[in-house]
Coordinates of C-alpha atoms and ligand atoms in Angstrom, one line a residue:
M1 CA 21.4 1.7 -6.4
K2 CA 22.9 2.4 -3.1
V3 CA 21.2 1.2 0.0
R4 CA 22.0 2.0 3.7
L5 CA 20.3 0.3 6.6
L6 CA 19.9 3.2 9.1
G7 CA 18.1 1.1 11.7
T8 CA 17.2 -2.6 12.1
A9 CA 15.1 -2.9 15.4
A10 CA 11.3 -2.9 15.8
G11 CA 9.4 -0.1 17.5
G12 CA 11.1 0.7 20.8
G13 CA 14.6 -0.1 19.5
F14 CA 17.2 -2.2 21.2
P15 CA 17.6 -1.8 24.1
Q16 CA 14.2 -0.4 24.7
W17 CA 14.4 2.5 27.2
N18 CA 11.9 1.1 29.7
C19 CA 12.9 -2.5 29.5
A20 CA 15.0 -4.4 32.0
C21 CA 14.8 -7.8 30.4
A22 CA 17.9 -10.0 30.2
M23 CA 18.4 -9.2 26.5
C24 CA 18.1 -5.4 26.9
A25 CA 20.4 -5.5 29.9
V26 CA 23.3 -6.8 27.8
A27 CA 22.5 -4.7 24.6
G28 CA 25.6 -3.0 23.4
S29 CA 28.0 -5.9 24.3
P30 CA 30.1 -7.3 21.5
S31 CA 27.8 -10.2 20.6
V32 CA 24.6 -8.4 21.3
P33 CA 24.8 -5.1 19.3
A34 CA 22.4 -2.3 20.0
R35 CA 20.1 -1.3 17.2
T36 CA 18.0 1.7 16.4
Q37 CA 14.5 1.6 15.0
D38 CA 13.8 0.3 11.4
C39 CA 14.6 2.7 8.7
L40 CA 16.4 2.6 5.3
A41 CA 17.9 5.1 2.9
V42 CA 18.2 4.5 -0.9
S43 CA 19.9 6.4 -3.6
P44 CA 20.0 5.9 -7.4
Q45 CA 23.6 7.2 -7.8
G46 CA 24.7 8.0 -4.2
T47 CA 24.0 11.7 -4.4
D48 CA 20.3 12.2 -3.9
W49 CA 19.0 10.0 -1.0
Y50 CA 15.4 8.9 -0.1
L51 CA 14.3 7.5 3.2
V52 CA 12.1 4.4 3.3
N53 CA 10.2 5.0 6.5
A54 CA 11.2 7.7 9.0
S55 CA 12.1 6.3 12.4
P56 CA 12.0 8.2 15.7
D57 CA 15.8 7.7 15.8
I58 CA 16.2 9.6 12.5
R59 CA 18.4 12.3 13.9
A60 CA 21.0 9.9 15.3
Q61 CA 20.8 7.7 12.2
V62 CA 21.5 10.6 9.8
L63 CA 24.4 11.8 12.0
D64 CA 25.8 8.3 11.8
A65 CA 25.6 8.0 8.0
P66 CA 28.4 9.7 6.1
P67 CA 26.4 9.8 2.8
L68 CA 23.7 11.7 4.5
A69 CA 26.0 14.4 5.9
P70 CA 24.8 18.0 5.1
G71 CA 26.6 20.3 2.6
P72 CA 28.2 21.7 0.6
G73 CA 26.0 24.8 1.3
P74 CA 25.3 25.6 5.0
R75 CA 21.8 24.1 4.8
D76 CA 22.1 21.7 1.9
T77 CA 21.2 18.0 2.5
P78 CA 21.2 15.0 0.2
L79 CA 17.8 14.0 1.6
R80 CA 15.2 14.4 -1.1
G81 CA 12.1 12.6 0.3
A82 CA 10.6 9.7 2.2
L83 CA 8.7 6.7 1.1
L84 CA 6.5 5.0 3.7
T85 CA 5.4 1.3 4.0
D86 CA 2.7 2.0 6.6
A87 CA 1.5 4.6 9.2
E88 CA 3.0 3.0 12.3
L89 CA 4.6 5.5 14.7
D90 CA 8.0 3.8 14.5
H91 CA 7.9 4.4 10.7
T92 CA 6.5 8.0 10.7
L93 CA 7.5 9.8 13.9
G94 CA 10.8 10.7 12.4
L95 CA 9.1 13.0 9.9
M96 CA 8.5 15.5 12.7
S97 CA 12.2 15.6 13.4
L98 CA 12.9 16.5 9.7
R99 CA 11.0 19.8 10.0
E100 CA 14.2 21.8 9.8
L101 CA 14.2 20.9 6.1
R102 CA 11.4 23.4 5.6
G103 CA 9.6 20.9 3.4
L104 CA 9.9 17.4 2.0
S105 CA 8.2 15.1 -0.4
V106 CA 6.5 12.0 1.1
W107 CA 5.1 9.1 -0.8
A108 CA 2.8 6.6 0.8
P109 CA -0.3 4.4 0.2
P110 CA -3.5 6.3 0.2
A111 CA -4.7 4.9 3.6
V112 CA -1.4 6.0 5.2
L113 CA -1.7 9.5 3.7
H114 CA -5.2 9.7 5.1
A115 CA -4.2 8.6 8.6
L116 CA -1.3 11.1 8.6
G117 CA -3.9 13.8 7.8
S118 CA -6.5 12.8 10.4
R119 CA -5.8 10.4 13.3
F120 CA -2.2 11.4 13.5
P121 CA -2.3 14.8 11.9
I122 CA 1.4 15.2 11.1
R123 CA 0.5 16.6 7.7
D124 CA -1.3 19.5 9.3
L125 CA 1.5 20.0 11.9
V126 CA 4.5 20.1 9.5
A127 CA 2.6 22.4 7.2
H128 CA 3.4 25.1 9.8
Y129 CA 7.1 24.5 9.2
G130 CA 7.5 24.3 5.4
D131 CA 6.2 23.2 2.1
W132 CA 5.6 19.4 2.5
R133 CA 4.2 17.5 -0.5
W134 CA 2.2 14.2 0.0
Q135 CA 1.8 11.8 -2.9
P136 CA 0.7 8.2 -3.5
A137 CA 3.5 5.7 -3.4
T138 CA 2.9 4.7 -7.0
A139 CA 4.2 8.2 -8.0
F140 CA 7.6 7.7 -6.4
P141 CA 9.8 9.3 -9.1
V142 CA 13.1 7.5 -8.7
L143 CA 14.1 3.9 -9.4
D144 CA 11.4 1.6 -10.7
V145 CA 8.9 1.1 -7.8
S146 CA 6.5 -1.8 -7.5
V147 CA 4.0 -1.8 -4.6
L148 CA 2.6 -5.0 -3.1
A149 CA -0.4 -4.7 -0.7
V150 CA 0.6 -6.7 2.3
S151 CA -2.2 -6.3 5.0
D152 CA -4.8 -4.0 6.5
K153 CA -3.3 -4.0 9.9
R154 CA -3.9 -0.5 11.2
P155 CA -1.8 1.3 13.8
K156 CA -3.2 1.3 17.3
Y157 CA -4.1 5.0 17.0
A158 CA -6.3 4.2 13.9
R159 CA -7.5 0.8 15.0
D160 CA -11.2 1.5 14.2
S161 CA -10.6 3.5 11.0
T162 CA -13.0 2.5 8.2
V163 CA -10.7 3.8 5.5
D164 CA -10.0 1.1 2.8
G165 CA -6.5 -0.4 2.7
P166 CA -4.0 -1.5 2.0
W167 CA -2.6 -0.1 5.3
V168 CA 0.7 -1.9 4.9
V169 CA 2.7 -2.5 1.7
A170 CA 6.0 -3.9 0.6
Y171 CA 8.2 -2.2 -2.1
R172 CA 10.4 -3.5 -4.8
L173 CA 12.8 -0.9 -5.9
A174 CA 14.7 -1.6 -9.1
D175 CA 17.6 0.3 -10.7
P176 CA 17.1 0.3 -14.4
V177 CA 20.8 1.0 -15.0
T178 CA 22.4 -1.7 -12.9
G179 CA 19.5 -4.2 -12.9
G180 CA 19.8 -4.4 -9.1
S181 CA 16.6 -4.6 -7.0
L182 CA 15.7 -4.5 -3.4
V183 CA 12.5 -5.7 -1.8
Y184 CA 11.7 -4.1 1.5
A185 CA 9.0 -5.7 3.6
P186 CA 9.4 -4.9 7.3
C187 CA 5.7 -5.6 8.3
L188 CA 4.4 -9.0 7.1
A189 CA 1.3 -10.3 9.0
T190 CA 1.6 -13.5 7.0
W191 CA 3.6 -14.5 3.9
P192 CA 1.4 -12.6 1.4
A193 CA -0.2 -14.2 -1.6
C194 CA 2.0 -13.3 -4.6
F195 CA 5.0 -12.6 -2.4
D196 CA 7.0 -15.4 -4.0
E197 CA 6.4 -13.8 -7.4
F198 CA 7.1 -10.3 -6.0
V199 CA 10.6 -11.3 -4.8
D200 CA 11.4 -13.4 -7.8
G201 CA 14.8 -12.4 -9.1
A202 CA 15.4 -9.7 -6.6
S203 CA 19.0 -9.0 -5.6
C204 CA 18.1 -8.6 -1.9
V205 CA 15.0 -9.0 0.3
L206 CA 14.8 -7.2 3.6
L207 CA 12.2 -9.0 5.5
D208 CA 10.1 -8.7 8.7
G209 CA 12.2 -10.3 11.4
T210 CA 10.3 -8.9 14.4
F211 CA 9.7 -12.2 16.2
F212 CA 11.6 -15.4 16.0
A213 CA 8.8 -17.5 17.7
A214 CA 5.1 -17.2 17.8
G215 CA 4.8 -17.1 21.6
E216 CA 7.9 -15.0 22.1
M217 CA 6.3 -12.1 24.0
A218 CA 4.9 -14.2 26.8
G219 CA 7.7 -12.9 29.1
T220 CA 6.4 -9.4 28.7
G221 CA 2.8 -10.5 29.6
T222 CA 1.6 -10.5 25.9
S223 CA -0.3 -13.6 24.9
S224 CA 0.4 -15.4 21.6
A225 CA -3.0 -14.1 20.2
A226 CA -2.0 -10.5 21.1
Q227 CA 1.4 -11.0 19.5
R228 CA -0.2 -12.4 16.4
A229 CA -2.5 -9.3 16.3
M230 CA 0.6 -7.1 16.0
G231 CA 0.9 -8.3 12.5
H232 CA 4.4 -9.9 12.2
V233 CA 4.8 -13.4 10.9
P234 CA 7.3 -15.3 13.1
I235 CA 10.6 -16.6 11.7
E236 CA 10.4 -20.3 12.9
G237 CA 7.6 -22.9 12.6
P238 CA 5.6 -24.4 9.8
D239 CA 4.0 -21.0 9.0
G240 CA 7.1 -19.1 9.7
S241 CA 9.1 -17.0 7.1
L242 CA 12.3 -19.1 7.3
R243 CA 10.6 -22.1 5.8
R244 CA 9.4 -20.0 2.9
I245 CA 12.8 -18.4 2.4
R246 CA 14.4 -21.9 2.1
E247 CA 12.2 -22.5 -0.9
H248 CA 14.1 -19.7 -2.7
A249 CA 17.5 -21.2 -1.7
A250 CA 18.6 -21.6 -5.3
S251 CA 17.6 -18.2 -6.5
G252 CA 20.8 -16.2 -5.7
T253 CA 18.8 -13.6 -3.8
R254 CA 20.3 -12.2 -0.5
W255 CA 17.8 -12.5 2.3
M256 CA 18.0 -10.4 5.4
Y257 CA 15.9 -9.9 8.6
T258 CA 15.2 -6.5 9.9
H259 CA 12.8 -4.8 12.4
L260 CA 13.9 -7.1 15.2
N261 CA 11.9 -6.9 18.4
N262 CA 13.8 -6.7 21.7
T263 CA 12.4 -10.2 22.5
N264 CA 14.0 -11.8 19.4
P265 CA 16.9 -14.2 20.2
L266 CA 18.5 -13.2 16.9
L267 CA 19.7 -10.1 18.6
D268 CA 22.3 -12.3 20.4
H269 CA 24.9 -13.5 17.9
D270 CA 25.8 -16.3 20.3
S271 CA 22.3 -17.8 20.4
P272 CA 21.4 -21.1 18.7
E273 CA 18.6 -19.2 16.8
Y274 CA 21.1 -16.8 15.3
R275 CA 23.3 -19.7 14.2
A276 CA 20.4 -21.6 12.7
V277 CA 19.3 -18.5 10.6
R278 CA 22.9 -17.8 9.4
D279 CA 23.3 -21.5 8.6
A280 CA 20.2 -21.2 6.4
G281 CA 22.1 -18.4 4.5
V282 CA 20.0 -15.6 5.9
E283 CA 21.7 -12.4 7.1
V284 CA 20.8 -10.4 10.2
P285 CA 22.5 -7.1 9.3
L286 CA 23.5 -4.4 11.7
D287 CA 22.6 -0.7 11.6
G288 CA 24.9 1.1 9.1
T289 CA 25.1 -1.9 6.7
S290 CA 25.6 -0.5 3.1
M291 CA 25.0 -2.3 -0.2
D292 CA 25.5 -1.5 -3.9
L293 CA 22.8 -3.2 -5.9
Ligands
MLT301 C1 4.6 -2.8 14.9 O1 5.5 -2.9 14.1 O2 3.8 -3.7 15.1 C2 4.3 -1.4 15.4 O3 5.3 -0.5 15.0 C3 4.1 -1.5 16.9 C4 4.2 -0.2 17.6 O4 5.4 0.2 17.8 O5 3.2 0.4 17.9
MN302 MN1 7.0 -1.5 13.9
ZN303 ZN1 14.0 -5.8 26.7

């Protein structure tokens, strides 16, 4: 299985267009690389590619990714579909930018399919542009897919929806030929029950690295409680993800943080937080990182 990280920042990207914080001000310098919004592409053999989430930056991300280049026919593309972990705007808005495809297959949890046909009626909108097909994630036809319900955190635009979850899931994609497997979990409100079992033996785990610390958004006027309500477990602390990752140290799994918010000190490779995470053996990959699993 081939994997390409198209984007590694949380919603808003890094730098965020309306942010003048100290970190965004230096984004793009050698030790503080800019990042586009979280999105992944996977391919069983390197010919047919599937997006996992569709970020608002998808156009630039595709143009930056040689394996996703169009051809050989004038309107051919190796893009075959998109698998969604949730209905958040930073993971779905890119679908609108793919309308030139004149149709695409999308797989997602039922609550997400529902939201995209009601609160955020993207299914109705793209139907005017082509033949889009919407299916449950469990029907994803390539690689072996396992789905783990992660949380019922709804997007802001569907906050009061009464539709049953799960609203957020994690995927484990396994290549039956190579035996390689990838867990993709960019939105973890807490370390889910069964997550240790879900990641057991995986070649690589791409994990929610939105926030380093629980109170990190204080500088933007967001309280710790409001930050917690955003549904992203912090990296540090007794309930943080790094402590849980350390328990897997002997497993041989590659661990990586993605979906970094523009408040996260890991964005700065000279920060003590970045050093601590790298010393723990966890990677903080950049946009464009490719893997063969
Ligand atoms: C999130 O990851 O919490 C959401 O994408 C936030 C947002 O951009 O609305
Ligand atoms: Mn997000
Ligand atoms: Zn900023």
